[in-house]
Amino acid sequence: MCVHFFRRAAGIFKSAITGTFLLFAQAETASAGLRVCNGSVDLVNIAIGYETEDGLRTEGWWTVTANACSQLIQGRLTSDRYYLHVADGFGESRLAGDITLCIREEKFVLYDGDQCWQRGLIEADFFLVETDGTEDWTVLLSYD
């Protein structure tokens, strides 16, 4: 299977092959924030990474069942770049990513995404979601 990443900005769609899910990111105006919708038949667990005033922050987990959505960030988005890690119910990564950040198996909030092993943490691949400066964004995960 291949994955296509679709981004909608001002009615224009762009695509690039990136992994094993279909990712559809769309600017929405209904409610501000970052939302992930799971269009697959499998439960997924989501971790997120983003820049804050205190540095790069990673946190998890949001469990999103099949055909459901979860609001990861409430309120207006303040960054153009967010990083997502998608794992199945067994903790196996479902998407390849371009950046490696630290996670834990249990619920977590961490700062600084490097030196995971030295800190007793797990390294995980995160993929980039560029929001193009919008205040709200939705990512749809589904099989191609």
PDB file of C-alpha atoms in Angstrom:
ATOM      1  CA  MET A   1       0.000   0.000   0.000  1.00  0.00           C
ATOM      2  CA  CYS A   2       1.107   3.536  -0.543  1.00  0.00           C
ATOM      3  CA  VAL A   3       0.013   6.696   1.192  1.00  0.00           C
ATOM      4  CA  HIS A   4      -0.872   9.971  -0.330  1.00  0.00           C
ATOM      5  CA  PHE A   5      -0.710  13.174   1.640  1.00  0.00           C
ATOM      6  CA  PHE A   6      -3.324  15.653   0.506  1.00  0.00           C
ATOM      7  CA  ARG A   7      -3.250  19.203   1.715  1.00  0.00           C
ATOM      8  CA  ARG A   8      -6.021  21.656   0.915  1.00  0.00           C
ATOM      9  CA  ALA A   9      -5.193  25.328   0.991  1.00  0.00           C
ATOM     10  CA  ALA A  10      -7.271  27.838  -0.964  1.00  0.00           C
ATOM     11  CA  GLY A  11      -8.882  24.979  -2.890  1.00  0.00           C
ATOM     12  CA  ILE A  12      -5.592  23.544  -4.198  1.00  0.00           C
ATOM     13  CA  PHE A  13      -4.654  19.913  -3.514  1.00  0.00           C
ATOM     14  CA  LYS A  14      -1.038  18.726  -3.463  1.00  0.00           C
ATOM     15  CA  SER A  15       0.118  15.138  -3.019  1.00  0.00           C
ATOM     16  CA  ALA A  16       3.252  13.130  -2.237  1.00  0.00           C
ATOM     17  CA  ILE A  17       3.725   9.437  -1.476  1.00  0.00           C
ATOM     18  CA  THR A  18       4.776   8.997   2.184  1.00  0.00           C
ATOM     19  CA  GLY A  19       3.736   5.687   3.815  1.00  0.00           C
ATOM     20  CA  THR A  20       0.915   3.245   4.501  1.00  0.00           C
ATOM     21  CA  PHE A  21      -2.110   5.441   5.240  1.00  0.00           C
ATOM     22  CA  LEU A  22      -3.936   8.033   3.208  1.00  0.00           C
ATOM     23  CA  LEU A  23      -3.487  11.364   4.953  1.00  0.00           C
ATOM     24  CA  PHE A  24      -5.885  14.141   4.163  1.00  0.00           C
ATOM     25  CA  ALA A  25      -5.206  17.437   5.877  1.00  0.00           C
ATOM     26  CA  GLN A  26      -7.797  20.127   5.458  1.00  0.00           C
ATOM     27  CA  ALA A  27      -8.164  23.580   6.885  1.00  0.00           C
ATOM     28  CA  GLU A  28     -11.459  23.767   8.745  1.00  0.00           C
ATOM     29  CA  THR A  29     -13.332  26.710  10.169  1.00  0.00           C
ATOM     30  CA  ALA A  30     -15.812  24.924  12.451  1.00  0.00           C
ATOM     31  CA  SER A  31     -13.552  24.677  15.515  1.00  0.00           C
ATOM     32  CA  ALA A  32     -10.006  25.884  15.966  1.00  0.00           C
ATOM     33  CA  GLY A  33      -7.239  23.421  16.755  1.00  0.00           C
ATOM     34  CA  LEU A  34      -5.624  20.267  15.424  1.00  0.00           C
ATOM     35  CA  ARG A  35      -7.881  17.281  14.901  1.00  0.00           C
ATOM     36  CA  VAL A  36      -7.064  13.742  13.730  1.00  0.00           C
ATOM     37  CA  CYS A  37      -9.752  11.552  12.177  1.00  0.00           C
ATOM     38  CA  ASN A  38      -9.231   7.820  11.772  1.00  0.00           C
ATOM     39  CA  GLY A  39     -10.839   6.602   8.559  1.00  0.00           C
ATOM     40  CA  SER A  40      -9.200   3.191   8.851  1.00  0.00           C
ATOM     41  CA  VAL A  41     -10.734   0.023  10.302  1.00  0.00           C
ATOM     42  CA  ASP A  42      -8.090  -0.148  13.048  1.00  0.00           C
ATOM     43  CA  LEU A  43      -7.698   1.642  16.362  1.00  0.00           C
ATOM     44  CA  VAL A  44      -4.686   3.970  16.369  1.00  0.00           C
ATOM     45  CA  ASN A  45      -2.776   5.782  19.101  1.00  0.00           C
ATOM     46  CA  ILE A  46      -1.445   9.253  18.319  1.00  0.00           C
ATOM     47  CA  ALA A  47       1.450  11.232  19.778  1.00  0.00           C
ATOM     48  CA  ILE A  48       2.164  14.824  18.764  1.00  0.00           C
ATOM     49  CA  GLY A  49       5.216  17.063  18.703  1.00  0.00           C
ATOM     50  CA  TYR A  50       5.358  20.840  18.303  1.00  0.00           C
ATOM     51  CA  GLU A  51       7.430  23.889  19.193  1.00  0.00           C
ATOM     52  CA  THR A  52       6.564  25.862  22.335  1.00  0.00           C
ATOM     53  CA  GLU A  53       8.239  28.740  24.165  1.00  0.00           C
ATOM     54  CA  ASP A  54       9.935  26.077  26.329  1.00  0.00           C
ATOM     55  CA  GLY A  55      11.259  24.102  23.350  1.00  0.00           C
ATOM     56  CA  LEU A  56      10.079  21.101  21.371  1.00  0.00           C
ATOM     57  CA  ARG A  57       7.247  19.350  23.228  1.00  0.00           C
ATOM     58  CA  THR A  58       6.011  15.818  22.579  1.00  0.00           C
ATOM     59  CA  GLU A  59       2.949  14.357  24.212  1.00  0.00           C
ATOM     60  CA  GLY A  60       0.696  11.350  23.923  1.00  0.00           C
ATOM     61  CA  TRP A  61      -1.479   9.393  23.798  1.00  0.00           C
ATOM     62  CA  TRP A  62      -4.790   9.955  22.068  1.00  0.00           C
ATOM     63  CA  THR A  63      -6.613   6.773  21.153  1.00  0.00           C
ATOM     64  CA  VAL A  64      -8.737   7.153  18.043  1.00  0.00           C
ATOM     65  CA  THR A  65     -11.051   4.285  17.185  1.00  0.00           C
ATOM     66  CA  ALA A  66     -12.079   3.386  13.635  1.00  0.00           C
ATOM     67  CA  ASN A  67     -14.191   6.072  11.934  1.00  0.00           C
ATOM     68  CA  ALA A  68     -13.773   8.520  14.821  1.00  0.00           C
ATOM     69  CA  CYS A  69     -11.942  11.808  15.426  1.00  0.00           C
ATOM     70  CA  SER A  70      -9.981  13.287  18.309  1.00  0.00           C
ATOM     71  CA  GLN A  71      -9.056  16.917  18.992  1.00  0.00           C
ATOM     72  CA  LEU A  72      -5.316  16.923  19.824  1.00  0.00           C
ATOM     73  CA  ILE A  73      -4.947  20.672  20.274  1.00  0.00           C
ATOM     74  CA  GLN A  74      -7.772  22.918  21.461  1.00  0.00           C
ATOM     75  CA  GLY A  75      -7.880  26.520  20.318  1.00  0.00           C
ATOM     76  CA  ARG A  76      -6.070  28.353  17.562  1.00  0.00           C
ATOM     77  CA  LEU A  77      -2.929  26.777  16.174  1.00  0.00           C
ATOM     78  CA  THR A  78       0.155  28.883  16.852  1.00  0.00           C
ATOM     79  CA  SER A  79       2.692  26.926  14.804  1.00  0.00           C
ATOM     80  CA  ASP A  80       2.989  26.118  11.100  1.00  0.00           C
ATOM     81  CA  ARG A  81       4.500  22.700  11.833  1.00  0.00           C
ATOM     82  CA  TYR A  82       3.271  19.772  13.898  1.00  0.00           C
ATOM     83  CA  TYR A  83       4.653  16.259  14.051  1.00  0.00           C
ATOM     84  CA  LEU A  84       2.491  13.153  14.429  1.00  0.00           C
ATOM     85  CA  HIS A  85       3.369   9.596  15.385  1.00  0.00           C
ATOM     86  CA  VAL A  86       0.728   6.970  14.612  1.00  0.00           C
ATOM     87  CA  ALA A  87       0.898   3.558  16.300  1.00  0.00           C
ATOM     88  CA  ASP A  88      -1.463   0.601  16.203  1.00  0.00           C
ATOM     89  CA  GLY A  89      -2.993  -1.019  19.283  1.00  0.00           C
ATOM     90  CA  PHE A  90       0.177  -3.095  19.767  1.00  0.00           C
ATOM     91  CA  GLY A  91       2.446  -0.032  19.806  1.00  0.00           C
ATOM     92  CA  GLU A  92       3.838  -0.649  16.305  1.00  0.00           C
ATOM     93  CA  SER A  93       4.418   2.430  14.155  1.00  0.00           C
ATOM     94  CA  ARG A  94       1.950   2.700  11.258  1.00  0.00           C
ATOM     95  CA  LEU A  95       3.622   5.539   9.337  1.00  0.00           C
ATOM     96  CA  ALA A  96       7.202   6.354   8.499  1.00  0.00           C
ATOM     97  CA  GLY A  97       8.332   9.829   9.442  1.00  0.00           C
ATOM     98  CA  ASP A  98      11.086  12.291   8.719  1.00  0.00           C
ATOM     99  CA  ILE A  99      11.910  13.215  12.301  1.00  0.00           C
ATOM    100  CA  THR A 100      12.765  11.099  15.336  1.00  0.00           C
ATOM    101  CA  LEU A 101      11.396  12.261  18.688  1.00  0.00           C
ATOM    102  CA  CYS A 102      11.084  10.705  22.131  1.00  0.00           C
ATOM    103  CA  ILE A 103       7.992   8.948  23.475  1.00  0.00           C
ATOM    104  CA  ARG A 104       6.976   6.688  26.366  1.00  0.00           C
ATOM    105  CA  GLU A 105       4.652   3.703  26.369  1.00  0.00           C
ATOM    106  CA  GLU A 106       2.396   5.331  28.972  1.00  0.00           C
ATOM    107  CA  LYS A 107       0.820   8.809  28.802  1.00  0.00           C
ATOM    108  CA  PHE A 108       3.553  11.466  28.611  1.00  0.00           C
ATOM    109  CA  VAL A 109       4.596  15.085  28.141  1.00  0.00           C
ATOM    110  CA  LEU A 110       8.267  15.547  27.261  1.00  0.00           C
ATOM    111  CA  TYR A 111      10.550  18.366  26.173  1.00  0.00           C
ATOM    112  CA  ASP A 112      13.568  18.078  23.875  1.00  0.00           C
ATOM    113  CA  GLY A 113      13.304  15.336  21.299  1.00  0.00           C
ATOM    114  CA  ASP A 114      16.870  14.085  21.340  1.00  0.00           C
ATOM    115  CA  GLN A 115      18.991  11.656  23.361  1.00  0.00           C
ATOM    116  CA  CYS A 116      16.006   9.384  23.918  1.00  0.00           C
ATOM    117  CA  TRP A 117      17.966   6.267  24.920  1.00  0.00           C
ATOM    118  CA  GLN A 118      20.168   8.189  27.359  1.00  0.00           C
ATOM    119  CA  ARG A 119      17.028   9.526  29.040  1.00  0.00           C
ATOM    120  CA  GLY A 120      15.347   6.109  29.259  1.00  0.00           C
ATOM    121  CA  LEU A 121      12.839   6.975  26.521  1.00  0.00           C
ATOM    122  CA  ILE A 122      11.801   5.375  23.226  1.00  0.00           C
ATOM    123  CA  GLU A 123      12.726   6.789  19.810  1.00  0.00           C
ATOM    124  CA  ALA A 124       9.815   7.082  17.373  1.00  0.00           C
ATOM    125  CA  ASP A 125       9.334   8.382  13.843  1.00  0.00           C
ATOM    126  CA  PHE A 126       7.050  11.389  13.478  1.00  0.00           C
ATOM    127  CA  PHE A 127       5.803  12.797  10.182  1.00  0.00           C
ATOM    128  CA  LEU A 128       5.412  16.484   9.463  1.00  0.00           C
ATOM    129  CA  VAL A 129       2.045  18.202   9.139  1.00  0.00           C
ATOM    130  CA  GLU A 130       2.366  21.718   7.735  1.00  0.00           C
ATOM    131  CA  THR A 131      -0.674  23.836   8.529  1.00  0.00           C
ATOM    132  CA  ASP A 132       0.216  26.777   6.278  1.00  0.00           C
ATOM    133  CA  GLY A 133      -0.478  29.236   9.084  1.00  0.00           C
ATOM    134  CA  THR A 134      -4.145  28.321   9.486  1.00  0.00           C
ATOM    135  CA  GLU A 135      -5.758  28.347  12.930  1.00  0.00           C
ATOM    136  CA  ASP A 136      -7.330  24.919  12.565  1.00  0.00           C
ATOM    137  CA  TRP A 137      -6.444  21.766  10.702  1.00  0.00           C
ATOM    138  CA  THR A 138      -7.772  18.223  10.304  1.00  0.00           C
ATOM    139  CA  VAL A 139      -5.731  15.158   9.352  1.00  0.00           C
ATOM    140  CA  LEU A 140      -7.620  12.115   8.056  1.00  0.00           C
ATOM    141  CA  LEU A 141      -5.903   8.727   8.357  1.00  0.00           C
ATOM    142  CA  SER A 142      -7.204   5.969   6.101  1.00  0.00           C
ATOM    143  CA  TYR A 143      -6.008   3.078   4.008  1.00  0.00           C
ATOM    144  CA  ASP A 144      -5.219   3.873   0.389  1.00  0.00           C
TER     145      ASP A 144
END
